[in-house]
XYZ file of C-alpha atoms in Angstrom:
413
model
C 58.774 169.737 126.047
C 58.808 171.748 129.272
C 62.254 172.963 130.323
C 62.598 173.159 134.098
C 65.469 174.480 136.201
C 65.793 173.461 139.847
C 68.126 175.801 141.733
C 69.468 173.929 144.737
C 70.289 170.263 145.218
C 69.306 169.945 148.851
C 66.352 167.962 150.145
C 63.677 170.069 148.410
C 65.517 170.124 145.074
C 66.252 166.405 145.094
C 62.653 165.602 146.011
C 61.384 167.811 143.185
C 63.670 166.096 140.663
C 62.514 162.691 141.894
C 58.865 163.655 141.560
C 59.356 164.924 138.012
C 60.703 161.492 137.143
C 57.884 159.732 138.979
C 55.006 161.695 137.448
C 56.236 162.684 133.983
C 56.357 160.412 130.953
C 59.137 160.310 128.380
C 59.597 163.556 126.515
C 57.301 165.635 128.722
C 59.976 167.629 130.538
C 63.678 168.399 130.510
C 64.951 168.923 134.078
C 68.253 170.509 135.101
C 69.311 170.673 138.754
C 71.977 173.170 139.864
C 74.105 172.452 142.945
C 76.884 174.748 144.185
C 78.680 171.907 146.032
C 80.566 169.031 144.450
C 77.644 166.702 145.242
C 73.944 167.319 146.056
C 72.410 166.766 149.473
C 75.329 167.808 151.654
C 73.066 169.091 154.413
C 70.630 166.192 154.007
C 73.205 163.739 155.337
C 73.219 165.619 158.676
C 69.483 165.184 159.295
C 68.278 163.032 162.153
C 71.820 163.033 163.586
C 72.959 161.246 160.452
C 70.045 158.783 160.429
C 67.562 160.917 158.407
C 64.239 161.442 160.169
C 62.242 161.322 156.928
C 58.791 162.260 158.195
C 56.397 162.055 161.125
C 53.418 159.723 160.931
C 50.791 162.091 162.269
C 47.596 163.121 160.448
C 47.907 166.398 158.535
C 45.555 168.212 160.924
C 47.893 167.404 163.812
C 51.133 167.651 161.847
C 50.482 171.239 160.793
C 50.708 172.482 164.386
C 54.447 171.796 164.269
C 55.023 174.595 161.750
C 54.315 177.515 164.097
C 52.944 180.590 162.287
C 53.018 178.773 158.925
C 50.541 176.090 159.994
C 47.707 177.233 157.730
C 50.037 177.916 154.814
C 51.586 174.428 154.869
C 48.331 172.560 155.475
C 47.255 172.118 151.796
C 50.690 170.691 150.967
C 50.889 168.140 153.787
C 47.245 167.238 153.298
C 47.722 166.486 149.596
C 51.091 164.744 149.964
C 51.418 163.630 153.561
C 53.471 161.207 155.646
C 51.861 158.066 154.195
C 52.672 159.295 150.676
C 56.240 159.993 151.762
C 56.656 156.536 153.272
C 55.254 154.945 150.105
C 57.579 157.040 147.930
C 60.700 156.199 149.955
C 59.876 152.486 150.108
C 58.350 151.798 146.698
C 60.132 154.310 144.452
C 63.446 154.949 146.176
C 63.677 151.378 147.486
C 64.486 151.992 151.158
C 62.469 150.309 153.889
C 61.337 152.498 156.771
C 60.574 152.040 160.452
C 58.613 153.981 163.034
C 60.169 155.106 166.299
C 58.921 157.099 169.283
C 56.678 160.120 168.719
C 55.672 158.824 165.260
C 59.081 159.536 163.759
C 59.917 157.647 160.564
C 63.497 156.603 159.755
C 65.024 154.383 157.082
C 65.791 150.903 158.382
C 69.395 151.423 157.278
C 69.738 154.341 159.752
C 71.814 156.231 157.185
C 71.037 159.718 155.891
C 73.949 159.332 153.466
C 72.292 156.278 151.952
C 69.013 158.184 151.596
C 70.879 160.966 149.786
C 72.710 158.510 147.544
C 69.458 156.704 146.725
C 67.750 159.954 145.715
C 70.702 160.943 143.522
C 70.744 157.498 141.938
C 67.005 157.627 141.275
C 67.246 160.809 139.188
C 70.480 159.871 137.410
C 68.827 159.054 134.094
C 66.162 161.744 134.109
C 67.823 164.898 135.448
C 70.869 166.830 134.270
C 72.742 167.553 137.491
C 75.167 170.477 137.258
C 77.424 170.473 140.326
C 80.036 173.019 141.440
C 77.758 175.587 139.830
C 76.477 178.525 141.852
C 73.535 180.363 140.293
C 74.305 184.071 140.183
C 71.125 185.503 138.693
C 67.592 184.757 137.505
C 65.881 186.955 134.939
C 62.385 186.575 133.546
C 61.341 187.746 130.088
C 59.436 185.427 127.776
C 61.323 182.652 129.579
C 63.703 182.403 132.522
C 67.402 183.068 132.047
C 69.493 181.422 134.773
C 73.123 182.543 134.938
C 76.086 180.743 136.483
C 79.715 181.887 136.397
C 80.371 180.272 133.026
C 77.041 179.774 131.259
C 73.468 180.987 130.760
C 70.499 178.612 130.660
C 66.911 179.136 129.549
C 63.883 177.518 131.171
C 60.112 177.653 131.005
C 59.843 177.120 134.768
C 62.209 177.556 137.695
C 62.013 176.030 141.172
C 64.019 178.064 143.700
C 65.106 175.889 146.610
C 68.736 176.519 147.526
C 68.121 176.438 151.263
C 68.211 178.913 154.108
C 71.150 180.284 156.088
C 71.697 177.572 158.697
C 74.826 175.396 158.585
C 76.368 177.597 155.846
C 79.328 175.206 155.594
C 76.966 172.801 153.808
C 76.125 175.399 151.171
C 73.062 176.971 152.794
C 74.493 180.470 152.754
C 71.452 182.575 151.899
C 71.523 182.151 148.099
C 67.752 181.632 148.035
C 67.204 185.003 149.659
C 69.611 186.766 147.317
C 67.941 185.300 144.224
C 64.424 185.852 145.562
C 65.310 189.473 146.234
C 66.510 189.866 142.645
C 63.066 188.735 141.444
C 61.322 191.292 143.651
C 60.348 189.162 146.622
C 60.244 190.252 150.245
C 62.639 188.311 152.464
C 61.894 188.097 156.184
C 65.229 188.514 157.979
C 66.652 185.031 158.691
C 67.368 183.885 162.229
C 68.209 180.625 163.955
C 65.650 177.890 164.625
C 66.240 174.416 166.058
C 69.481 175.685 167.540
C 71.496 174.905 170.684
C 71.627 177.719 173.243
C 74.669 179.114 175.013
C 74.197 179.883 178.707
C 75.759 182.760 180.614
C 78.772 182.230 182.861
C 76.785 181.989 186.096
C 74.552 179.239 184.695
C 77.530 177.435 183.196
C 79.015 177.079 186.675
C 76.626 174.187 187.302
C 75.625 173.202 183.748
C 79.135 172.205 182.685
C 79.169 169.551 185.414
C 76.114 167.966 183.787
C 77.426 167.821 180.227
C 75.855 164.839 178.461
C 72.985 164.434 180.947
C 69.462 164.416 179.517
C 66.343 165.248 181.553
C 62.659 165.292 180.594
C 61.486 168.822 181.360
C 58.983 171.524 180.726
C 60.943 174.420 179.266
C 59.686 177.994 179.432
C 61.335 181.056 177.922
C 61.085 184.362 179.786
C 61.935 187.796 178.374
C 61.868 190.802 180.674
C 60.291 188.580 183.310
C 57.357 187.560 181.093
C 56.838 184.020 179.810
C 56.910 184.148 176.005
C 57.010 180.451 175.036
C 56.819 177.003 176.569
C 57.195 173.381 175.489
C 57.941 169.982 176.949
C 60.504 167.328 176.043
C 64.095 166.230 176.535
C 66.716 168.784 177.585
C 70.369 167.905 177.111
C 72.961 169.706 179.198
C 76.184 170.569 177.370
C 79.468 172.305 178.166
C 78.255 175.467 176.417
C 74.680 175.461 177.718
C 71.536 173.633 176.637
C 70.426 171.596 173.658
C 68.052 168.685 173.062
C 64.640 168.660 171.320
C 62.752 170.895 173.777
C 65.406 173.633 173.941
C 66.010 173.577 170.194
C 62.284 173.841 169.503
C 61.933 176.930 171.660
C 65.216 178.534 170.529
C 63.414 180.217 167.595
C 61.608 182.444 170.121
C 64.759 183.982 171.580
C 64.925 187.614 170.371
C 67.557 188.484 167.775
C 69.027 191.082 170.142
C 69.046 189.918 173.759
C 70.801 192.973 175.173
C 67.643 194.610 176.480
C 65.293 191.702 177.206
C 67.217 189.529 179.703
C 66.061 186.141 178.312
C 66.281 183.028 180.467
C 64.925 179.491 180.500
C 63.023 178.015 183.381
C 63.239 174.220 183.560
C 60.579 172.218 185.356
C 62.368 168.928 186.048
C 59.210 167.233 187.338
C 56.667 168.229 184.667
C 54.221 165.440 185.509
C 53.477 167.004 188.921
C 52.334 170.468 189.907
C 54.506 172.301 192.402
C 52.039 171.516 195.197
C 51.857 167.829 194.245
C 55.616 167.506 194.091
C 56.020 169.307 197.415
C 53.556 166.909 199.109
C 55.151 163.840 197.545
C 58.650 164.993 198.404
C 57.603 165.767 201.971
C 56.223 162.238 202.309
C 59.467 160.753 200.975
C 61.411 162.747 203.545
C 59.190 161.446 206.333
C 59.330 157.836 205.133
C 63.119 157.754 204.668
C 64.716 159.724 207.521
C 68.154 158.086 207.137
C 68.433 158.772 203.394
C 70.428 161.593 201.808
C 68.361 164.213 200.029
C 70.346 163.702 196.807
C 69.290 160.046 196.841
C 65.631 161.015 197.157
C 65.944 163.541 194.326
C 67.489 160.824 192.159
C 64.074 159.163 192.111
C 62.982 161.962 189.779
C 66.095 162.945 187.831
C 69.498 161.386 187.016
C 71.835 161.055 189.983
C 74.353 163.584 188.648
C 71.574 166.124 188.122
C 70.242 165.442 191.625
C 73.651 166.310 193.040
C 73.791 169.646 191.199
C 70.234 170.573 192.165
C 70.981 169.776 195.799
C 74.118 171.918 195.621
C 72.186 174.869 194.165
C 69.618 174.520 196.939
C 72.399 174.318 199.557
C 71.352 170.854 200.800
C 74.037 168.589 199.309
C 75.188 167.009 202.560
C 71.832 166.833 204.313
C 69.780 163.768 205.202
C 66.005 163.604 205.357
C 66.045 163.590 209.128
C 66.142 167.189 210.285
C 65.399 168.545 206.797
C 63.672 171.870 207.432
C 60.710 173.450 205.692
C 63.045 176.130 204.321
C 65.382 173.420 202.962
C 62.438 171.766 201.263
C 61.165 175.037 199.792
C 64.544 175.811 198.239
C 64.853 172.286 196.834
C 61.351 172.284 195.350
C 62.031 175.691 193.770
C 65.202 174.430 192.052
C 63.409 171.298 190.820
C 60.409 173.177 189.433
C 61.984 176.520 188.470
C 65.615 175.853 187.544
C 66.842 179.074 185.929
C 69.300 179.090 183.032
C 70.137 182.529 181.636
C 70.772 182.867 177.901
C 74.338 184.019 177.255
C 73.836 185.044 173.632
C 71.292 184.706 170.866
C 71.431 181.335 169.041
C 73.900 181.182 166.175
C 72.449 180.543 162.728
C 75.718 178.774 161.897
C 74.736 176.028 164.365
C 70.989 176.008 163.702
C 69.425 173.055 161.917
C 66.861 175.221 160.131
C 66.221 178.883 159.429
C 63.344 180.983 160.673
C 62.643 183.643 158.060
C 62.877 183.660 154.285
C 60.598 184.535 151.384
C 57.327 186.016 152.637
C 54.482 183.508 152.462
C 52.166 186.304 151.322
C 53.988 186.220 147.977
C 53.568 182.474 147.325
C 50.409 180.510 146.433
C 50.077 177.837 149.113
C 48.136 175.524 146.756
C 50.833 175.446 144.052
C 53.979 177.001 145.605
C 54.104 179.377 142.613
C 55.224 182.944 143.179
C 52.420 185.484 143.142
C 54.892 188.005 141.713
C 56.694 186.008 139.019
C 54.585 183.459 137.082
C 56.481 180.251 136.443
C 58.734 180.685 139.480
C 58.128 178.235 142.336
C 59.681 178.617 145.778
C 59.963 175.656 148.146
C 61.942 174.321 151.096
C 63.926 176.451 153.495
C 63.886 179.350 151.061
C 60.411 180.057 152.463
C 59.580 181.576 155.828
C 58.645 178.147 157.209
C 60.366 176.193 159.959
C 59.066 173.082 161.656
C 59.862 171.453 164.959
C 62.236 168.480 165.058
C 60.885 165.022 164.368
C 60.616 164.787 160.574
C 58.568 167.946 160.043
C 61.054 169.877 157.927
C 61.802 167.100 155.434
C 58.087 166.397 155.096
C 57.492 170.063 154.287
C 60.159 169.915 151.557
C 58.594 166.867 149.932
C 54.999 168.134 150.210
C 55.920 171.523 148.754
C 57.908 169.868 145.953
C 54.876 167.752 145.116
C 52.602 170.784 144.740
C 55.122 172.554 142.506
C 55.726 169.510 140.303
C 52.006 168.798 140.052
C 51.269 172.356 138.964
C 54.081 172.486 136.405
C 53.036 169.173 134.872
C 49.357 170.108 134.959
C 48.372 166.983 136.906
């Protein structure tokens, strides 16, 4: 019988335990899952704003582009166990029906991440020994693995290391994976925030705070030392502290760790469907066709009314009507609509990030099995690895796909 230790009861660890049950017959393996919290899956219940965005129904060739520099590394995993496999697993094995929403995102019909967590825990109840309130302090490899907690030592033939990254440490993701990986000789890329909200500087907050709760479809570009370093498109949500929303959180990973000497700022294009010239011509025509209309009213055709008011104020045209609107007035307004500048006040906090950029170097892990290239029998999956995906179900899919490869290799399937 194969003795397997799973260190970490987050999404990756729970998925691995579930897959051992699904693919192993009676007496083939003895699985123990270690969780430092009182219950597994504490961070899982936060996913999808509490609704659990399980996966994204895109083909693997398209899905992989959402994993940034790790796209080629993750491809074998999501190709072998992809979104359709995940949907089938959640519906047929776990027993939760799913639904598809915008941008191919898959959610459980129940809209409850807590129920997903509870269903996973229930599924493994008879097949996995779950040891909670038990932080793993050390891993040693001799003829077998010795896993040490504060009060006991365990021996295993195989170990899956998956106790998360460093984001949302209050859920238990406090860098334990990196500490344990380092003890086994692995290189750890310094963790930093990804999928994080961004605090704006005081000058930008002077108008942003008036828009708290307003969402605008935008093209978002990040500039450092005056040079564009990243760009994406999607919803931007204004908040009292600065910016959040899918587009900002996606690009937050590109903000340098130390912003003191690179002057980072976002540029928001609030009319991304039109070039600056096209918008200028269209706006000029609106002005000519509606001479008795306030400029803020015309701007509200493109963005929410409250946002139109703030943009008009920044351009110095709040009280103006179309009639008598000068070329200089129009130039300033178009500039604010297409190049709204928001300066970054500080680098994103990993405490507020949904995932971690950084982790165990991918050069030290076999992408076809998730086994360590340095320590045979040790598998590393989930946020412990230097992999972070965009929002929309990418990160949970990576956990499940990586778990599948590890389980398959251990069981010799």
